[in-house]
CSV table of C-alpha atoms in Angstrom, one decimal:
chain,number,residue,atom,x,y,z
A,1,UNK,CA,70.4,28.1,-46.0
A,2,UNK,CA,70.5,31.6,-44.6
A,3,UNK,CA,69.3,32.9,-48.0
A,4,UNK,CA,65.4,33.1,-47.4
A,5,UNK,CA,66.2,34.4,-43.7
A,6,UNK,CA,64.6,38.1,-43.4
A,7,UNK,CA,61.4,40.2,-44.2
A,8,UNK,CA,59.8,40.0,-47.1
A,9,UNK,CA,56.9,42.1,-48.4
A,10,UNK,CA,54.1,40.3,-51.6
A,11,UNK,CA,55.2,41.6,-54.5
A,12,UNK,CA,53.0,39.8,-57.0
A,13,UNK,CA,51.2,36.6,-57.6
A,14,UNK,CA,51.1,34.7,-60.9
A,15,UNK,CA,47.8,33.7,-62.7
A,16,UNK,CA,47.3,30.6,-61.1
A,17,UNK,CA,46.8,31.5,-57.7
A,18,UNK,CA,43.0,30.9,-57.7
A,19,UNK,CA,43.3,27.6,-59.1
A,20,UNK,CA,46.0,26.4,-56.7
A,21,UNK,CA,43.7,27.7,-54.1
A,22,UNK,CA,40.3,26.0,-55.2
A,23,UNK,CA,42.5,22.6,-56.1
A,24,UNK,CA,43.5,22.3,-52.7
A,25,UNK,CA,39.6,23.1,-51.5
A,26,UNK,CA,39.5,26.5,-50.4
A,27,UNK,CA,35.7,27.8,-51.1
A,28,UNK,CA,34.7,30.7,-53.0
A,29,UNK,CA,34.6,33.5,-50.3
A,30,UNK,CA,38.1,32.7,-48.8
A,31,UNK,CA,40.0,32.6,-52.4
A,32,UNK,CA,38.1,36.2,-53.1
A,33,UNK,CA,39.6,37.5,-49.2
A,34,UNK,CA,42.7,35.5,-50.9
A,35,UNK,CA,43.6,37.2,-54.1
A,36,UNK,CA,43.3,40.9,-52.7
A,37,UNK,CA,45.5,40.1,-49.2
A,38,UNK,CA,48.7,41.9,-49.1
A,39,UNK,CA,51.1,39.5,-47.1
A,40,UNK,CA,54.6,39.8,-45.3
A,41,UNK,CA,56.9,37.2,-44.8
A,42,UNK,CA,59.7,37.2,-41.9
A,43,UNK,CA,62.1,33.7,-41.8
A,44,UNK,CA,64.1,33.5,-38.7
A,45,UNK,CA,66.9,30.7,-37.3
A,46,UNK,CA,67.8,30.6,-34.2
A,47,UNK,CA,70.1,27.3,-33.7
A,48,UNK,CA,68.2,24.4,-35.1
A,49,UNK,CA,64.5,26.4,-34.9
A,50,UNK,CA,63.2,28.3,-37.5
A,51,UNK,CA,60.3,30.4,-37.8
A,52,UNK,CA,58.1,32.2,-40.3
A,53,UNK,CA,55.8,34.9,-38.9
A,54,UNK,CA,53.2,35.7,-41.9
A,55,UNK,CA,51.4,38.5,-41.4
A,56,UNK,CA,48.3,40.3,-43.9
A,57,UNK,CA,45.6,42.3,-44.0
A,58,UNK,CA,43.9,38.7,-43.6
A,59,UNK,CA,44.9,36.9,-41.3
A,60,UNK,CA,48.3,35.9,-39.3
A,61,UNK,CA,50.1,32.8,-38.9
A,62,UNK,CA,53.6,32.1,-36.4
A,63,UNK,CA,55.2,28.6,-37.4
A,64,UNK,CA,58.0,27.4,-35.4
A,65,UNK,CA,59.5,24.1,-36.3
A,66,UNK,CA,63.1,22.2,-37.0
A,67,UNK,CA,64.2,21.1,-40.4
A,68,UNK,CA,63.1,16.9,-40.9
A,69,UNK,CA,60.6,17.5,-37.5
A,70,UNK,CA,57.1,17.1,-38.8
A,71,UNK,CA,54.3,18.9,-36.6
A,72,UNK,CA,50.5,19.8,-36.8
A,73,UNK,CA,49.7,22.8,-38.5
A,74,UNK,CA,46.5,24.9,-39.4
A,75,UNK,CA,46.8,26.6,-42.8
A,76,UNK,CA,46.5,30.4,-43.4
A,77,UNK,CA,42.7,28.8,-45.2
A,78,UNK,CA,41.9,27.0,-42.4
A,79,UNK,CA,43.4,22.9,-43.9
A,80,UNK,CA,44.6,20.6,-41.3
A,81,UNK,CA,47.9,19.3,-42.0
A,82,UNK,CA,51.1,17.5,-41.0
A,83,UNK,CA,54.1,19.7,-41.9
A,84,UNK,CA,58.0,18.9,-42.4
A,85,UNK,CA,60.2,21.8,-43.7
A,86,UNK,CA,63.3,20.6,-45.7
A,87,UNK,CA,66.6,22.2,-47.0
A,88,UNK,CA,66.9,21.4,-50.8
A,89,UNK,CA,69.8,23.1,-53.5
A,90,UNK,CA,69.5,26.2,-51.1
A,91,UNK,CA,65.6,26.2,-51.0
A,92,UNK,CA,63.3,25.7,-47.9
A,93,UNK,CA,61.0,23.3,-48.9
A,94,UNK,CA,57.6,23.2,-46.9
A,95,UNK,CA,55.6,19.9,-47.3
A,96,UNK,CA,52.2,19.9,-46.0
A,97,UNK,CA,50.4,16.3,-46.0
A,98,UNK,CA,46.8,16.8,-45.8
A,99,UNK,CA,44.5,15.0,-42.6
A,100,UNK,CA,41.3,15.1,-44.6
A,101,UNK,CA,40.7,12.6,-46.7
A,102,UNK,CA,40.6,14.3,-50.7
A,103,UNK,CA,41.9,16.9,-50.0
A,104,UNK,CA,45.4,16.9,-51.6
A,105,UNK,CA,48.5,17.8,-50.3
A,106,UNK,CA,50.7,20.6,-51.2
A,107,UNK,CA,54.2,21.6,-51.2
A,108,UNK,CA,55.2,25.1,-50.4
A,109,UNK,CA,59.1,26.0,-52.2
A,110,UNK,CA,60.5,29.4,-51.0
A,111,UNK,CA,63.6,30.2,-53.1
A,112,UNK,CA,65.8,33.6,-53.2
A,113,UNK,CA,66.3,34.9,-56.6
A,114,UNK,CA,68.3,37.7,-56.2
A,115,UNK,CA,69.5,40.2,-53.6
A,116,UNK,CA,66.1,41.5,-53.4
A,117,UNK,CA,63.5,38.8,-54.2
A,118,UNK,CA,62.4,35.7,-52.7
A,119,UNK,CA,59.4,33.4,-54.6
A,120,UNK,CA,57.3,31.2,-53.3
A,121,UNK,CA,55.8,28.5,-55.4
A,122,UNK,CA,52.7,26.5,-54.2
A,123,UNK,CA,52.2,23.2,-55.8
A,124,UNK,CA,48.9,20.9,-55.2
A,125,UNK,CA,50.1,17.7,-55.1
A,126,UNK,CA,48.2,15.2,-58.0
A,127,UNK,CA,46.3,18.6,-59.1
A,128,UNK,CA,48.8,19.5,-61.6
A,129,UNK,CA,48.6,22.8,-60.4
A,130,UNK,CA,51.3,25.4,-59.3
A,131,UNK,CA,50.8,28.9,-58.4
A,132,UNK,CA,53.9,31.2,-57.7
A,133,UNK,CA,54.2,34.6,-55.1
A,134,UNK,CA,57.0,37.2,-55.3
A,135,UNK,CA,58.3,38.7,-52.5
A,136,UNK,CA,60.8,41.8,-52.2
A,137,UNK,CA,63.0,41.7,-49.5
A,138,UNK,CA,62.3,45.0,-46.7
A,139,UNK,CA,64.0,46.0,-43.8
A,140,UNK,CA,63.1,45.4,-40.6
């Protein structure tokens, strides 16, 4: 599952990237500061634990977990939620169960493409709503 391992720079962001972020209850002001962030992605394994730093122009986030382990986690947008990374057909799925009550929860697949690209599709749970980010692979 070495595949998505590396730094990765936004590319794009399909359509639906405001509606994935108001379905999953992210106000106004935040999906605004949302839409116009430029983000990296670096994915790390070191034995058994894996980590993603994300860094933007935002805001930055360091998560640090095992595959099957859930943990806590605080969102990039600030949702409370219990977290348990998978390994599915070569993609690092990221399920994040919401602790507030109507507020759904989300699943986060990061799957390489290609040599060079690496997409990350967001998916609100019950919303039917799925928003997808490109990322091109840079060297570190």
């Amino acid at each position: 599952m070495t595949k998505c391992l590396g730094f990765w720079k936004l590319e794009s962001t399909d359509n639906n990237w405001d509606e994935y972020m108001k379905a999953v209850g992210i106000g106004f002001a935040t999906r605004q500061i949302g839409k116009r962030t430029t983000s990296w992605e670096e994915l790390k394994q070191d034995g058994d634990v894996w980590t993603i730093d994300i860094t933007s122009t935002f805001k930055n986030a360091h998560l640090k977990f095992m595959i099957g382990q859930e943990f806590d986690e605080t969102t990039m947008d600030g949702r409370a939620v219990k977290s348990i990374f998978q390994i599915e057909d070569e993609k690092l799925v990221h399920y994040q169960k919401s602790t507030v009550v109507g507020v759904p929860d989300s699943v986060v697949v990061r799957e390489r493409k290609d040599d060079t690209h690496l997409t990350v599709t967001f998916e609100a749970i019950g919303k039917n709503v799925k928003a997808v980010r490109t990322f091109v692979k840079q060297e570190r």
